[in-house]
PDB file of C-alpha atoms and ligand atoms in Angstrom:
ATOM      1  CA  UNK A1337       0.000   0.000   0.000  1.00  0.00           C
ATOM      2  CA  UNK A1338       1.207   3.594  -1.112  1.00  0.00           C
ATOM      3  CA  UNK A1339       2.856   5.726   1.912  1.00  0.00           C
ATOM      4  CA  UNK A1340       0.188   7.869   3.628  1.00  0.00           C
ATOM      5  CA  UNK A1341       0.578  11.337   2.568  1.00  0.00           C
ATOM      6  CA  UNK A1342       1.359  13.568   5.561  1.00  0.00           C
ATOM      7  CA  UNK A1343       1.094  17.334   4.999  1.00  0.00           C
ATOM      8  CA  UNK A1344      -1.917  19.179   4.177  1.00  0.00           C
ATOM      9  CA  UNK A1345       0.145  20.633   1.133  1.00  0.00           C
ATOM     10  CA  UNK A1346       1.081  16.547  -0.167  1.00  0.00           C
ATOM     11  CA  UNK A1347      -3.051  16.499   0.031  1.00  0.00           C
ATOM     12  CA  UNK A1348      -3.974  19.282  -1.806  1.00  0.00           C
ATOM     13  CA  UNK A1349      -1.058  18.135  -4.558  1.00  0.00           C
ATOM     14  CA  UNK A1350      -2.238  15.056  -4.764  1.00  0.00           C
ATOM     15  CA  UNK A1351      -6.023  15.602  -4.942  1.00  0.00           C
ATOM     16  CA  UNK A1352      -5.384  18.059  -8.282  1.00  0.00           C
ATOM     17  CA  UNK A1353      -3.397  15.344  -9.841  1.00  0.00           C
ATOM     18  CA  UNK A1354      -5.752  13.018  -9.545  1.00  0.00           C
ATOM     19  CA  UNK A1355      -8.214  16.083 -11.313  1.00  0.00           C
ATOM     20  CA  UNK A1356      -5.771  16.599 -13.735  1.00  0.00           C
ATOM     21  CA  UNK A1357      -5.352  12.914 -14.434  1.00  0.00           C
ATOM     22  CA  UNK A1358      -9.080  11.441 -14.790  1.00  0.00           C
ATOM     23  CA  UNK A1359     -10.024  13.806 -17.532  1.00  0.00           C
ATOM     24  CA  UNK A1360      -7.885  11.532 -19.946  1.00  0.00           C
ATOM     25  CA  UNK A1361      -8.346   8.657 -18.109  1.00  0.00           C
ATOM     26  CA  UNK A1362     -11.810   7.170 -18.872  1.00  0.00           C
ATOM     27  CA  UNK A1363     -11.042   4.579 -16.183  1.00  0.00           C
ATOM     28  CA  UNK A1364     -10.642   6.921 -13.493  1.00  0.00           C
ATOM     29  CA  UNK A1365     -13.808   7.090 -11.479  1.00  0.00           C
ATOM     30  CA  UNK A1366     -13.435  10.692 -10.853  1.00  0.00           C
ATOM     31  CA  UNK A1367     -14.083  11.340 -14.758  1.00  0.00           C
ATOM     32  CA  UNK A1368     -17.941  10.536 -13.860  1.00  0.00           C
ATOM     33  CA  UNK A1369     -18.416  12.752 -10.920  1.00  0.00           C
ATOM     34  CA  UNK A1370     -22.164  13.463  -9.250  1.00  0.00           C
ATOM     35  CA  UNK A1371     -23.323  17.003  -9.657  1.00  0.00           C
ATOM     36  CA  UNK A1372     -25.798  18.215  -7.211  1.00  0.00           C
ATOM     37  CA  UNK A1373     -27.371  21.587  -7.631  1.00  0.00           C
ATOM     38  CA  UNK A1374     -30.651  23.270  -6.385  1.00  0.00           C
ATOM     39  CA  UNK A1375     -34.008  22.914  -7.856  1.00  0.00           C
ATOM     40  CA  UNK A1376     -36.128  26.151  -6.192  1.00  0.00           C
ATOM     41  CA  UNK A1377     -37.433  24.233  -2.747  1.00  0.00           C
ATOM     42  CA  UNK A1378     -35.407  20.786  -3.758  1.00  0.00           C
ATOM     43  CA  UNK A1379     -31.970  19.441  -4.402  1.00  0.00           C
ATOM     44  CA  UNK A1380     -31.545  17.841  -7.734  1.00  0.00           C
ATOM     45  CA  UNK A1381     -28.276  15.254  -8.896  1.00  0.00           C
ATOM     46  CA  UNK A1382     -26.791  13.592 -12.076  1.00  0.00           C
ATOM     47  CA  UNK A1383     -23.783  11.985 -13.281  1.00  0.00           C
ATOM     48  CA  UNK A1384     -21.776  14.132 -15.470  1.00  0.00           C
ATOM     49  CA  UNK A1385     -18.412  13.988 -17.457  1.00  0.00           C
ATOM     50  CA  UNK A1386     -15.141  15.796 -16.348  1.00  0.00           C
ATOM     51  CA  UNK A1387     -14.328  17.364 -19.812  1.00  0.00           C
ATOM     52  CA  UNK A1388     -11.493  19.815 -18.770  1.00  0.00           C
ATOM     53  CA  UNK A1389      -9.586  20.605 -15.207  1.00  0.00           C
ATOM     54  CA  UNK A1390      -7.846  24.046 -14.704  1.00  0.00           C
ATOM     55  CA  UNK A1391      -6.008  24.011 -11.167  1.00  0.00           C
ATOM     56  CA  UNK A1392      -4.435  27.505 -11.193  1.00  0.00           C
ATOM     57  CA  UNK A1393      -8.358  28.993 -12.373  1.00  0.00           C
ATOM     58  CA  UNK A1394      -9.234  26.159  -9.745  1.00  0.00           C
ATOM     59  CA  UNK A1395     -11.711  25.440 -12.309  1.00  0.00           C
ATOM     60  CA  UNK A1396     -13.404  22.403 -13.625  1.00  0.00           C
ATOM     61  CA  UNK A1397     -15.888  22.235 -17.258  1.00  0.00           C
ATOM     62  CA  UNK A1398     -18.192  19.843 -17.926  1.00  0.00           C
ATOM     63  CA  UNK A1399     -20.224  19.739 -21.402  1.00  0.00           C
ATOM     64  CA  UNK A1400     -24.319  20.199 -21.616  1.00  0.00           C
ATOM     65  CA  UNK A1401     -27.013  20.742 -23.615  1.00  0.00           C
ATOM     66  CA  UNK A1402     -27.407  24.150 -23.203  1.00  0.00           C
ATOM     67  CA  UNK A1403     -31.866  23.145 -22.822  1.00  0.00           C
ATOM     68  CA  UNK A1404     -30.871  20.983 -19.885  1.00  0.00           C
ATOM     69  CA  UNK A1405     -32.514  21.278 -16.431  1.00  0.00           C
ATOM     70  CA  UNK A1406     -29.297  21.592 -14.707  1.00  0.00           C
ATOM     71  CA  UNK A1407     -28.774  24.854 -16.787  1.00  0.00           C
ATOM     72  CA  UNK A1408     -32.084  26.369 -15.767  1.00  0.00           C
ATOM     73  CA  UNK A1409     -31.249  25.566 -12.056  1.00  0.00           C
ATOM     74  CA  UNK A1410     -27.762  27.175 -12.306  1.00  0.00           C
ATOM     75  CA  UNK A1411     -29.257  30.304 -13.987  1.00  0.00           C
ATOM     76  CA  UNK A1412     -31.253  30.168 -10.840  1.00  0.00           C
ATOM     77  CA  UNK A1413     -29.136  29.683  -8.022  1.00  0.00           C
ATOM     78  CA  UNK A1414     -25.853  29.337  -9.549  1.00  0.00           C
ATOM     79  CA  UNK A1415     -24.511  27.101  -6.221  1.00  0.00           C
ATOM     80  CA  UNK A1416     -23.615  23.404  -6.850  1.00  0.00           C
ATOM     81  CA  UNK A1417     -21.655  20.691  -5.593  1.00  0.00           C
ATOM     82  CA  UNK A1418     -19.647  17.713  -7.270  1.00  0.00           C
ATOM     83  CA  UNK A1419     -19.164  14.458  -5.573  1.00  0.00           C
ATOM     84  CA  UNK A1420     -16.370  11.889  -6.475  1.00  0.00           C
ATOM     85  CA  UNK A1421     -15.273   8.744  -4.829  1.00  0.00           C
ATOM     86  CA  UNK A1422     -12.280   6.385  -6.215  1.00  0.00           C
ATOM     87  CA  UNK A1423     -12.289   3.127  -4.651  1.00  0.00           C
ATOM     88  CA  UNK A1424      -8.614   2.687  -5.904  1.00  0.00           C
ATOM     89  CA  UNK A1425      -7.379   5.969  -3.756  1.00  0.00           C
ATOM     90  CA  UNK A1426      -9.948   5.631  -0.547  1.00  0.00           C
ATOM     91  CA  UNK A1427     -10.850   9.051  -1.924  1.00  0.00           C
ATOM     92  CA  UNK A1428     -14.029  11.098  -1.497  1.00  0.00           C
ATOM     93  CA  UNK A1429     -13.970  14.841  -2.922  1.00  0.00           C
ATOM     94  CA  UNK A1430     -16.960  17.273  -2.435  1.00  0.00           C
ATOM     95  CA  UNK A1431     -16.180  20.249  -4.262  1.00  0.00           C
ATOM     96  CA  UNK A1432     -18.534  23.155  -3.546  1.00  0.00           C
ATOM     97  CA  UNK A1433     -18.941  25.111  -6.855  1.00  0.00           C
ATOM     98  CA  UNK A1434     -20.253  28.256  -8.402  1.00  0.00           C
ATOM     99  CA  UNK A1435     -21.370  27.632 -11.463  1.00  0.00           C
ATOM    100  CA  UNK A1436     -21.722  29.134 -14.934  1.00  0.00           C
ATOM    101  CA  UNK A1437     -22.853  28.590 -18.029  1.00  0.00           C
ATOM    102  CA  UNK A1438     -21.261  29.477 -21.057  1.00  0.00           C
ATOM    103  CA  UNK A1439     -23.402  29.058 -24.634  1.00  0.00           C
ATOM    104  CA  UNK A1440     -22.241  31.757 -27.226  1.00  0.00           C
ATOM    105  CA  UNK A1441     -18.764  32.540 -26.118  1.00  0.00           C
ATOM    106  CA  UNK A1442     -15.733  31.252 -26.897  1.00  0.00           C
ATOM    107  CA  UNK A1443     -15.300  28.741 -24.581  1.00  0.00           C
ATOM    108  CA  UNK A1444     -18.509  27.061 -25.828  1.00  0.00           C
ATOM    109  CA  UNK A1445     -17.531  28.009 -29.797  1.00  0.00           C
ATOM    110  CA  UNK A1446     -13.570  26.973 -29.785  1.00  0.00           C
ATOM    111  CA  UNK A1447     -15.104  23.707 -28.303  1.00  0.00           C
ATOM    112  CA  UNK A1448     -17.657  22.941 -30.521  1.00  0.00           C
ATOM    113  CA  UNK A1449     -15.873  23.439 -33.629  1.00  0.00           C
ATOM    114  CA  UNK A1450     -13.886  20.310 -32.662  1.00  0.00           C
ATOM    115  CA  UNK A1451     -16.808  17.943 -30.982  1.00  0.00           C
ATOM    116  CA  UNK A1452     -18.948  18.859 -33.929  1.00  0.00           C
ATOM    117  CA  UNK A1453     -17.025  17.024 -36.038  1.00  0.00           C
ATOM    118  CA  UNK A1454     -17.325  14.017 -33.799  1.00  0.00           C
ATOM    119  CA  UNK A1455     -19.941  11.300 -33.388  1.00  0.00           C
ATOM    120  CA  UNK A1456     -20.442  13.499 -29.696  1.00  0.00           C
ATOM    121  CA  UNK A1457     -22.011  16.096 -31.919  1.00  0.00           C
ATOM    122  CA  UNK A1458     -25.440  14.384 -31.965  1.00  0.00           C
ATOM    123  CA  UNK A1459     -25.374  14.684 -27.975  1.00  0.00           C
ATOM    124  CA  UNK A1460     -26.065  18.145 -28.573  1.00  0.00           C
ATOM    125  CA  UNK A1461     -28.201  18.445 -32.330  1.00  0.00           C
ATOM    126  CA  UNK A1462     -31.143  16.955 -30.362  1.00  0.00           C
ATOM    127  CA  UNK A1463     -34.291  19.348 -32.174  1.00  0.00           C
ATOM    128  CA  UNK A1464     -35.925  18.307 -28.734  1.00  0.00           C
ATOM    129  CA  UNK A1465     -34.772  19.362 -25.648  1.00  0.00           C
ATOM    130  CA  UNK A1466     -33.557  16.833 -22.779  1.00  0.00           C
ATOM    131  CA  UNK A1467     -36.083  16.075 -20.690  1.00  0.00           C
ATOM    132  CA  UNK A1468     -39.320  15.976 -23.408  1.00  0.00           C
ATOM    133  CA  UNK A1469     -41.761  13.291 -23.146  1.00  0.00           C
ATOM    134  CA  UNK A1470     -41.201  10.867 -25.953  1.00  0.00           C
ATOM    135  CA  UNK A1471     -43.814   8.488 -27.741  1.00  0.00           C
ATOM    136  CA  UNK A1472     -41.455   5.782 -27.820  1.00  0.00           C
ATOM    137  CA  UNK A1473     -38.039   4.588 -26.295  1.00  0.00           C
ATOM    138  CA  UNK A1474     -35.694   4.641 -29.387  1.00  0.00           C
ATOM    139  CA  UNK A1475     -33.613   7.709 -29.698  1.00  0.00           C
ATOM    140  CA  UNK A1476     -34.738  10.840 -31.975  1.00  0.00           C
ATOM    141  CA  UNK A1477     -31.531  11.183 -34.084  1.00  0.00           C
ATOM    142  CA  UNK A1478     -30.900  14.542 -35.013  1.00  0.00           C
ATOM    143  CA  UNK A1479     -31.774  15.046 -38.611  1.00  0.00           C
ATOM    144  CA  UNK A1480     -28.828  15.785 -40.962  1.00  0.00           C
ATOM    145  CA  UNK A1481     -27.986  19.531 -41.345  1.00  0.00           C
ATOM    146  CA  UNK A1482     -29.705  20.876 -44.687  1.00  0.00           C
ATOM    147  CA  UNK A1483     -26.251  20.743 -47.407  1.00  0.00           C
ATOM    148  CA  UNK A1484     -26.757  24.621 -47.661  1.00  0.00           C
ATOM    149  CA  UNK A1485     -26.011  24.689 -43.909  1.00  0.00           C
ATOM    150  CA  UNK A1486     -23.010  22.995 -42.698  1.00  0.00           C
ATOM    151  CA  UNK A1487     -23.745  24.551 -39.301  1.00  0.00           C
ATOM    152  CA  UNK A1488     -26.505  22.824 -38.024  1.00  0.00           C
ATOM    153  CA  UNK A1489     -27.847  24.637 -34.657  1.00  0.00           C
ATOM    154  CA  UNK A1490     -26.145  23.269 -32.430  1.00  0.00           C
ATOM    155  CA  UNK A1491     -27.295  22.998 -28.186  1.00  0.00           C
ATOM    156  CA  UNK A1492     -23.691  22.586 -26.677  1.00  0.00           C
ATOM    157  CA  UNK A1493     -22.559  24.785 -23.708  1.00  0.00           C
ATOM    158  CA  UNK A1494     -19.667  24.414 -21.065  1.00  0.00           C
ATOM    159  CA  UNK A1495     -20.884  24.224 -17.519  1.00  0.00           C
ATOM    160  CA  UNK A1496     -17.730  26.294 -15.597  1.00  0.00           C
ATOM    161  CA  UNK A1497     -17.487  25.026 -12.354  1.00  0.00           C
ATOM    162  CA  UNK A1498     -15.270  27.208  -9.928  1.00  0.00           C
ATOM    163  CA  UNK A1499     -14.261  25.966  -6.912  1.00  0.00           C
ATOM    164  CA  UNK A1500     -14.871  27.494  -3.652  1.00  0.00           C
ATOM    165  CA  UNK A1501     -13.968  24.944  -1.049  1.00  0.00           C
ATOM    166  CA  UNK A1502     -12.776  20.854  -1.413  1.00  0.00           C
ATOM    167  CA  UNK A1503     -13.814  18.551   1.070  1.00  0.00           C
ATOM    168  CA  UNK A1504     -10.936  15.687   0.988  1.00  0.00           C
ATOM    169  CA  UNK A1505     -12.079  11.958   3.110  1.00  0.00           C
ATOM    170  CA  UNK A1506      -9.861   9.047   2.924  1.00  0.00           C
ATOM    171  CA  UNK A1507     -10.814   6.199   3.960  1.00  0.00           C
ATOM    172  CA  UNK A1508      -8.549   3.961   5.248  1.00  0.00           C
ATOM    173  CA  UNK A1509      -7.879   0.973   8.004  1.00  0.00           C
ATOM    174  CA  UNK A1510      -5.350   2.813   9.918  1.00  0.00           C
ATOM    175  CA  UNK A1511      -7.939   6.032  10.244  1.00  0.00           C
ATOM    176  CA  UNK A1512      -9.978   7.947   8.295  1.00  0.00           C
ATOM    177  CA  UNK A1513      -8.078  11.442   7.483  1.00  0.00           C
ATOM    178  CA  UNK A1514     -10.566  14.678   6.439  1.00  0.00           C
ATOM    179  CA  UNK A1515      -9.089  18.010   5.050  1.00  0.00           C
ATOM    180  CA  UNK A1516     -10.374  21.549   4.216  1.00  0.00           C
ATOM    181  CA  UNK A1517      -9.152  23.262   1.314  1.00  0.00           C
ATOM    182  CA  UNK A1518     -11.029  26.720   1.030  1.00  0.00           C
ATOM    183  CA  UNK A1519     -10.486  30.895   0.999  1.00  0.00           C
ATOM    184  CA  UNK A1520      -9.384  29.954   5.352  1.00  0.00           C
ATOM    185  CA  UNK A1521      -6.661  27.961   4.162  1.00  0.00           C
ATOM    186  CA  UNK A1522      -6.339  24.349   4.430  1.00  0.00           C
ATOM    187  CA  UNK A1523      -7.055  22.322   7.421  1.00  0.00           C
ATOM    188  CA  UNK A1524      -7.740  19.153   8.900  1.00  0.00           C
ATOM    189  CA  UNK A1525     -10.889  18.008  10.540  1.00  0.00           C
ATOM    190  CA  UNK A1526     -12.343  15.815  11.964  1.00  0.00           C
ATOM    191  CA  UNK A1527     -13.605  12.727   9.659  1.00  0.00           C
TER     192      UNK A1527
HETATM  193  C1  FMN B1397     -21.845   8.268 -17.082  1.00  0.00           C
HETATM  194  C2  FMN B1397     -22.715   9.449 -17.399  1.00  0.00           C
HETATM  195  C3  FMN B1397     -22.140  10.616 -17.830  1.00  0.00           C
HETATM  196  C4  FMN B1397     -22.940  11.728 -18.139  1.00  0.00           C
HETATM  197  N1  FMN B1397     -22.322  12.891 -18.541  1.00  0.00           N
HETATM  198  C5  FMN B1397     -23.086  13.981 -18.778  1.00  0.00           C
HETATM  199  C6  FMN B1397     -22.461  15.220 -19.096  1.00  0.00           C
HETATM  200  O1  FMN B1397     -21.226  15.347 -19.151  1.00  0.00           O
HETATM  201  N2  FMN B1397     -23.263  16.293 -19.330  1.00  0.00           N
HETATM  202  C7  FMN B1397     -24.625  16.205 -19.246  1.00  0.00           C
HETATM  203  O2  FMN B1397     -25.289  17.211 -19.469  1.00  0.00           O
HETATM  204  N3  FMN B1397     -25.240  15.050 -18.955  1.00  0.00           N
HETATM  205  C8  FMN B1397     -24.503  13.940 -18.692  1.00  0.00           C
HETATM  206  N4  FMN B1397     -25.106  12.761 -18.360  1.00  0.00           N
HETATM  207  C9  FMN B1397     -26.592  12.710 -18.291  1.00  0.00           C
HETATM  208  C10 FMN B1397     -27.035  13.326 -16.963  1.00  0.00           C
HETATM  209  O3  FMN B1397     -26.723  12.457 -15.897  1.00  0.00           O
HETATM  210  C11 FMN B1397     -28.542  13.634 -16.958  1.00  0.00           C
HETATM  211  O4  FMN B1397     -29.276  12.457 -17.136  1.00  0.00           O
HETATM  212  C12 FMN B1397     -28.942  14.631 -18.042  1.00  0.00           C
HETATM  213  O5  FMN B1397     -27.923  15.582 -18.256  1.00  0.00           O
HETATM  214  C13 FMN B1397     -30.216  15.384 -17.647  1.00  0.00           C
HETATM  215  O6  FMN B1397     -30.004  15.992 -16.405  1.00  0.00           O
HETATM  216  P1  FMN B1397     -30.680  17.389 -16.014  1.00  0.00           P
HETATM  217  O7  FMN B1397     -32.115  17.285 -16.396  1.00  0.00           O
HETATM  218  O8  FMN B1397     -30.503  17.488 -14.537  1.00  0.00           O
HETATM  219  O9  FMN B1397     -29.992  18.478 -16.747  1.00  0.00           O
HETATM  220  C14 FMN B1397     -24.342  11.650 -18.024  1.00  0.00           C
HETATM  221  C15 FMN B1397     -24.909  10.468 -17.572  1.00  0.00           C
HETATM  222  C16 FMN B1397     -24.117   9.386 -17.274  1.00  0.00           C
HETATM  223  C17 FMN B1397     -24.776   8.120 -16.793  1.00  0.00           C
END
């Protein structure tokens, strides 16, 4: 078993490498994190992809249709939380978020002109939005975009998710450990 790490500082190191590392790994369960945000009275959750980690912004992105209900929540209350556990590491992370969406700017556009031209695409060509009651289970494709329009409106948006505080557990048979990374500084508390 890997030496236990011992500073608050090794932590913090660590945790963003493992950030930095799942986005290419599809593997890694950290890739697939929970994302809990608020639904007016209610607290709503779903899986959703790591796309892109930024740990000097202290940033993460995830991809969305920009029709989703997650995106009406955040334009609501724009507070959120993601949740990842890796069995492998003994690792829980909560990561309380602010979040943002962005649709027309160029964080969505730089993005899209790449995923467009992947089978990805049709995650986000949907002519109905997520969420729309369906006659039948089979998938709607999208319909081809008309040959005088090689743009096809498209529904993608980047979900920025900018960290306020990380809640680090690790579980482990000698002890669980629990650490506070926020704007106080970093800590240790108690499991
Ligand atoms: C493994 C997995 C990964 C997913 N990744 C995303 C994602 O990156 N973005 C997204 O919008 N939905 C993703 N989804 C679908 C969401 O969990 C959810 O069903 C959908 O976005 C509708 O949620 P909403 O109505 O709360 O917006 C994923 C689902 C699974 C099971």
């Amino acid at each position: 078993m890997a030496e236990r790490l011992q500073t608050l500082g090794a932590v913090e190191a660590a945790l963003w490498q493992q950030l930095l590392l799942c986005v290419d790994d599809k593997a890694h369960p950290w890739r697939t994190p929970v994302l809990a945000t608020i639904d007016g009275e209610r607290a709503d959750a779903r899986t959703v992809v790591l796309r892109e980690v930024d740990p000097r912004q202290r940033e993460l992105l995830i991809y969305t249709d920009e029709r989703a209900g997650k995106v009406h929540q955040l334009l609501r209350s724009p507070h959120g939380t993601l949740v990842m556990w890796s069995q492998a590491l003994g690792w829980q992370l909560r990561c309380r978020v602010r979040l943002a969406i962005e649709m027309s700017g160029l964080s969505a556009s730089s993005r899209w002109a790449t995923i467009r031209l992947s089978p990805a695409a049709q995650d986000y060509l949907s002519p109905l939005p997520p969420g729309t009651t369906v006659a039948t289970s089979a998938t709607a494709a999208a319909p081809p975009p008309p040959p005088h329009d090689p743009v096809a409106r498209d529904y993608f948006a980047v979900i920025e998710a900018a960290i306020d505080a990380i809640d680090w557990l690790d579980l482990h048979p000698d002890g669980h450990r629990r650490a506070i990374f926020d704007a106080r500084g970093a800590r240790w508390v108690q499991p």
